[in-house]
Amino acid sequence: MRKFILIAPLLLAGCVDDSATYYIDGNQHALTVRAVQEHFWNKDVTLDLIATRMPDCQRRIPLGQLPMSDIEIELFGSGENIYTLRAGEQAWRVELEGCNEMAAPEQVTGEPIGLFHLDENKKLIFEKAEQEAPKT
């Protein structure tokens, strides 16, 4: 039993269990992506989206699983309180009036907001998209 206790931290050391947040209006209005790798030998990560517009709503929306190497989730503003996420060929749309998942769009459109991805230390981060310079 004592040996197991000493080995347990090593078994958990390689696992991903992290989240990153895009704040829309302070910390009361946000989109958070959570990535969980159950075991270090798993190559897939389970993803959830937490849509928050307090005090009216907060909801967890399962996004499914992706290979750890493919964790790059683009975020787009698709209208008033409507956001679209895209990872490869998969897309999800959520509205934040009631924190509800909408039908997946056939084509992703909207203003690029940023990217959720794992950094070199397997930490999930959100990077804002670079804004285009105004044309003169």
XYZ file of N, CA and C in Angstrom:
408
model
N 0.827 -1.197 0.000
C 0.000 0.000 0.000
C 0.872 1.263 0.000
N 1.926 1.239 0.784
C 2.808 2.393 0.886
C 3.462 2.702 -0.461
N 3.822 1.659 -1.220
C 4.428 1.857 -2.537
C 3.442 2.528 -3.491
N 2.181 2.146 -3.429
C 1.162 2.753 -4.281
C 1.028 4.245 -3.995
N 1.061 4.600 -2.745
C 0.944 6.011 -2.368
C 2.111 6.806 -2.932
N 3.285 6.213 -2.955
C 4.451 6.904 -3.502
C 4.402 7.007 -5.019
N 3.792 6.029 -5.689
C 3.714 6.005 -7.151
C 2.546 6.833 -7.677
N 1.490 6.993 -6.913
C 0.280 7.681 -7.372
C 0.549 9.053 -7.978
N 1.364 9.924 -7.360
C 1.617 11.228 -7.983
C 2.278 11.113 -9.356
N 3.115 10.097 -9.545
C 3.754 9.899 -10.847
C 2.740 9.522 -11.912
N 1.737 8.738 -11.533
C 0.709 8.335 -12.492
C -0.156 9.510 -12.908
N -0.340 10.467 -12.037
C -1.181 11.618 -12.336
C -0.401 12.785 -12.937
N 0.899 12.746 -12.882
C 1.727 13.884 -13.279
C 1.542 14.297 -14.727
N 1.312 13.360 -15.632
C 1.213 13.701 -17.043
C -0.181 14.072 -17.499
N -1.163 14.041 -16.635
C -2.553 14.280 -17.030
C -2.851 15.765 -17.187
N -3.765 16.046 -18.111
C -4.250 17.412 -18.313
C -5.584 17.549 -17.592
N -5.716 18.559 -16.788
C -6.979 18.913 -16.134
C -6.898 20.425 -15.927
N -7.353 21.158 -16.935
C -7.141 22.599 -16.930
C -8.300 23.298 -17.630
N -8.387 24.598 -17.439
C -9.403 25.394 -18.116
C -8.823 26.752 -18.475
N -9.439 27.374 -19.459
C -9.067 28.723 -19.873
C -10.367 29.471 -20.170
N -10.355 30.782 -19.923
C -11.582 31.577 -20.014
C -11.409 32.792 -20.909
N -12.455 33.042 -21.693
C -12.585 34.296 -22.433
C -13.640 35.112 -21.698
N -13.225 36.254 -21.125
C -14.144 37.119 -20.386
C -14.766 38.118 -21.350
N -16.093 38.164 -21.352
C -16.821 39.014 -22.287
C -17.142 40.361 -21.660
N -17.702 40.336 -20.492
C -18.086 41.548 -19.764
C -17.682 41.372 -18.311
N -16.415 41.544 -18.003
C -15.959 41.259 -16.651
C -16.029 39.766 -16.382
N -16.056 39.369 -15.122
C -16.088 37.940 -14.813
C -17.503 37.381 -14.681
N -18.508 38.184 -14.954
C -19.896 37.721 -14.871
C -20.426 37.186 -16.203
N -19.673 37.391 -17.272
C -20.113 37.035 -18.623
C -18.888 36.432 -19.316
N -18.874 35.092 -19.485
C -17.645 34.458 -19.951
C -17.918 33.118 -20.626
N -16.935 32.680 -21.400
C -16.912 31.338 -21.984
C -15.637 30.659 -21.496
N -15.784 29.499 -20.894
C -14.651 28.756 -20.361
C -14.599 27.390 -21.024
N -13.433 27.019 -21.527
C -13.220 25.678 -22.065
C -12.435 24.894 -21.023
N -12.906 23.689 -20.722
C -12.236 22.816 -19.759
C -11.779 21.572 -20.491
N -10.520 21.189 -20.291
C -9.929 20.007 -20.915
C -9.483 19.044 -19.819
N -9.908 17.771 -19.939
C -9.553 16.763 -18.939
C -9.048 15.515 -19.653
N -7.856 15.079 -19.262
C -7.282 13.818 -19.731
C -7.353 12.885 -18.526
N -8.163 11.833 -18.620
C -8.411 10.949 -17.479
C -7.141 10.268 -16.976
N -6.329 9.754 -17.899
C -5.111 9.030 -17.535
C -3.987 9.463 -18.461
N -2.754 9.432 -17.978
C -1.646 9.927 -18.779
C -1.449 9.129 -20.062
N -1.926 7.894 -20.119
C -1.760 7.095 -21.332
C -2.842 7.385 -22.371
N -3.900 8.086 -21.998
C -4.925 8.469 -22.962
C -4.374 9.517 -23.917
N -4.682 9.377 -25.179
C -4.260 10.364 -26.163
C -5.367 11.387 -26.428
N -6.577 11.116 -25.909
C -7.715 12.016 -26.104
C -7.981 12.830 -24.846
N -8.536 14.010 -25.065
C -8.902 14.920 -23.987
C -10.403 15.192 -24.102
N -11.108 15.121 -22.994
C -12.537 15.437 -22.951
C -12.695 16.935 -22.748
N -13.533 17.554 -23.589
C -13.721 19.002 -23.548
C -15.143 19.368 -23.154
N -15.257 20.389 -22.328
C -16.543 20.970 -21.954
C -16.445 22.478 -22.132
N -17.572 23.084 -22.449
C -17.685 24.537 -22.506
C -18.602 24.965 -21.373
N -18.175 25.921 -20.578
C -19.027 26.484 -19.537
C -19.398 27.892 -19.983
N -20.682 28.065 -20.288
C -21.212 29.364 -20.715
C -21.782 30.048 -19.481
N -21.358 31.302 -19.246
C -21.760 32.012 -18.034
C -22.239 33.414 -18.370
N -23.434 33.732 -17.900
C -23.950 35.105 -17.932
C -24.716 35.292 -16.631
N -23.965 35.655 -15.615
C -24.518 35.752 -14.267
C -25.266 37.069 -14.090
N -26.323 37.109 -13.341
C -26.859 36.036 -12.504
C -27.904 35.178 -13.213
N -28.068 35.369 -14.529
C -29.162 34.705 -15.242
C -28.921 33.232 -15.562
N -27.696 32.887 -15.967
C -27.493 31.499 -16.359
C -26.037 31.091 -16.304
N -25.851 29.796 -16.165
C -24.545 29.167 -16.257
C -24.818 27.714 -16.631
N -24.131 27.243 -17.685
C -24.407 25.892 -18.167
C -23.136 25.250 -18.697
N -22.995 23.948 -18.419
C -21.897 23.155 -18.970
C -22.401 22.452 -20.215
N -21.647 22.607 -21.299
C -22.011 22.005 -22.583
C -20.886 21.060 -22.996
N -21.151 19.751 -23.028
C -20.105 18.807 -23.442
C -19.753 19.010 -24.919
N -18.464 19.110 -25.205
C -18.006 19.263 -26.588
C -17.477 17.949 -27.157
N -17.263 16.960 -26.305
C -16.769 15.670 -26.774
C -15.286 15.510 -26.520
N -14.670 14.627 -27.300
C -13.248 14.350 -27.133
C -12.479 14.707 -28.393
N -11.249 15.155 -28.184
C -10.329 15.446 -29.272
C -8.968 14.863 -28.912
N -8.189 14.478 -29.922
C -6.808 14.090 -29.630
C -6.064 15.270 -29.012
N -5.200 14.992 -28.040
C -4.488 16.067 -27.348
C -3.721 16.942 -28.335
N -3.225 16.350 -29.404
C -2.445 17.117 -30.386
C -3.316 18.083 -31.192
N -4.646 17.900 -31.163
C -5.559 18.746 -31.941
C -6.287 19.796 -31.109
N -5.839 20.058 -29.893
C -6.545 21.009 -29.037
C -6.211 22.431 -29.479
N -6.900 22.871 -30.502
C -6.873 24.259 -30.953
C -8.309 24.615 -31.292
N -8.936 25.349 -30.410
C -10.351 25.669 -30.552
C -10.475 27.161 -30.821
N -10.896 27.484 -32.037
C -11.064 28.884 -32.429
C -12.392 29.404 -31.890
N -12.420 30.667 -31.496
C -13.637 31.303 -30.988
C -13.985 32.484 -31.884
N -15.259 32.529 -32.300
C -15.754 33.586 -33.181
C -16.979 34.239 -32.553
N -17.089 35.549 -32.697
C -18.307 36.262 -32.350
C -19.240 36.183 -33.547
N -20.432 35.611 -33.346
C -21.339 35.364 -34.469
C -22.643 36.122 -34.349
N -22.637 37.234 -33.643
C -23.849 38.031 -33.474
C -24.015 38.420 -32.019
N -25.117 39.071 -31.725
C -25.413 39.531 -30.372
C -25.525 38.341 -29.421
N -24.550 38.198 -28.518
C -24.513 37.115 -27.529
C -24.487 35.728 -28.150
N -23.978 35.600 -29.372
C -23.852 34.294 -30.032
C -22.386 34.085 -30.380
N -21.871 32.920 -30.000
C -20.471 32.591 -30.215
C -20.355 31.225 -30.870
N -19.357 31.091 -31.732
C -19.097 29.835 -32.428
C -17.691 29.374 -32.086
N -17.559 28.086 -31.810
C -16.261 27.477 -31.564
C -15.994 26.467 -32.669
N -14.733 26.373 -33.080
C -14.380 25.423 -34.139
C -13.059 24.746 -33.786
N -13.054 23.411 -33.919
C -11.842 22.610 -33.752
C -11.781 21.672 -34.950
N -10.925 21.988 -35.900
C -10.841 21.177 -37.116
C -12.149 21.235 -37.880
N -12.750 20.089 -38.121
C -14.021 20.006 -38.849
C -15.239 20.154 -37.937
N -15.044 20.109 -36.620
C -16.152 20.201 -35.675
C -16.432 21.663 -35.327
N -17.701 21.973 -35.153
C -18.094 23.325 -34.763
C -19.263 23.262 -33.788
N -19.312 24.234 -32.892
C -20.382 24.349 -31.914
C -20.790 25.816 -31.848
N -22.058 26.055 -31.577
C -22.552 27.425 -31.439
C -23.341 27.510 -30.134
N -23.157 28.624 -29.430
C -23.829 28.826 -28.150
C -24.334 30.261 -28.093
N -25.509 30.430 -27.478
C -26.017 31.783 -27.246
C -26.017 32.017 -25.748
N -25.670 33.240 -25.357
C -25.507 33.526 -23.944
C -26.675 34.265 -23.303
N -27.786 34.424 -23.998
C -28.983 34.966 -23.338
C -29.480 33.964 -22.316
N -29.501 32.686 -22.697
C -29.945 31.629 -21.794
C -28.904 30.541 -21.626
N -27.678 30.789 -22.111
C -26.572 29.827 -22.034
C -26.953 28.494 -22.683
N -27.493 28.570 -23.900
C -27.956 27.372 -24.588
C -27.084 27.049 -25.797
N -26.927 25.750 -26.034
C -26.245 25.306 -27.237
C -27.219 25.415 -28.402
N -26.732 25.881 -29.529
C -27.546 26.001 -30.734
C -27.106 24.921 -31.717
N -27.820 24.795 -32.810
C -27.431 23.847 -33.852
C -26.063 24.251 -34.400
N -25.247 23.245 -34.693
C -23.912 23.515 -35.247
C -24.069 24.184 -36.610
N -23.280 25.199 -36.876
C -23.393 25.894 -38.166
C -22.793 25.051 -39.291
N -23.351 25.189 -40.494
C -22.787 24.503 -41.645
C -21.452 25.133 -42.021
N -21.378 26.441 -41.882
C -20.155 27.178 -42.190
C -19.889 28.150 -41.054
N -18.650 28.167 -40.575
C -18.294 29.057 -39.477
C -18.032 30.454 -40.026
N -18.785 31.408 -39.495
C -18.609 32.808 -39.873
C -18.563 33.628 -38.596
N -18.115 34.835 -38.713
C -18.085 35.723 -37.571
C -16.721 36.334 -37.393
N -16.628 37.191 -36.396
C -15.381 37.892 -36.097
C -14.480 36.997 -35.257
N -13.242 36.735 -35.709
C -12.318 35.926 -34.893
C -12.019 36.641 -33.572
N -12.206 35.927 -32.471
C -11.969 36.497 -31.150
C -10.671 35.970 -30.556
N -10.418 34.671 -30.740
C -9.209 34.106 -30.154
C -9.140 32.610 -30.310
N -8.204 32.004 -29.575
C -7.905 30.589 -29.711
C -7.615 29.987 -28.337
N -8.307 28.898 -28.015
C -8.000 28.092 -26.838
C -7.039 27.004 -27.304
N -5.915 26.822 -26.600
C -4.980 25.761 -26.978
C -4.072 25.406 -25.807
N -3.405 24.255 -25.938
C -2.441 23.831 -24.929
C -1.091 24.455 -25.252
N -0.429 24.997 -24.230
C 0.911 25.540 -24.451
C 1.941 24.416 -24.318
N 3.217 24.767 -24.343
C 4.282 23.760 -24.301
C 4.313 22.982 -22.988
N 3.673 23.497 -21.935
C 3.610 22.815 -20.636
C 2.289 22.087 -20.427
N 1.512 21.895 -21.505
C 0.190 21.249 -21.468
C -0.789 22.018 -20.590
N -0.640 23.330 -20.546
C -1.569 24.196 -19.826
C -2.505 24.825 -20.856
N -3.806 24.738 -20.598
C -4.786 25.308 -21.516
C -4.787 26.825 -21.350
N -4.666 27.541 -22.454
C -4.654 29.002 -22.416
C -5.590 29.551 -23.492
N -5.985 30.803 -23.323
C -6.760 31.515 -24.333
C -5.921 32.678 -24.821
N -5.747 32.763 -26.133
C -5.021 33.875 -26.735
C -5.984 34.665 -27.606
N -6.051 35.964 -27.365
C -6.909 36.819 -28.184
C -6.356 36.908 -29.596
N -7.266 37.008 -30.560
C -6.873 37.161 -31.957
C -6.277 38.547 -32.147
N -5.334 38.643 -33.050
C -4.755 39.946 -33.370
C -5.792 40.734 -34.155
N -5.975 41.972 -33.744
C -6.926 42.845 -34.426
C -6.268 43.411 -35.669
N -7.033 43.442 -36.763
C -6.506 44.024 -37.995
C -6.389 45.536 -37.838
N -5.316 46.072 -38.366
C -5.140 47.528 -38.347
C -6.150 48.172 -39.281
N -6.729 49.306 -38.881
C -7.691 49.983 -39.762
C -7.028 50.394 -41.068
N -7.752 50.232 -42.158
C -7.232 50.614 -43.473
C -7.322 52.125 -43.646
N -6.269 52.705 -44.191
C -6.260 54.153 -44.385
C -6.322 54.489 -45.845
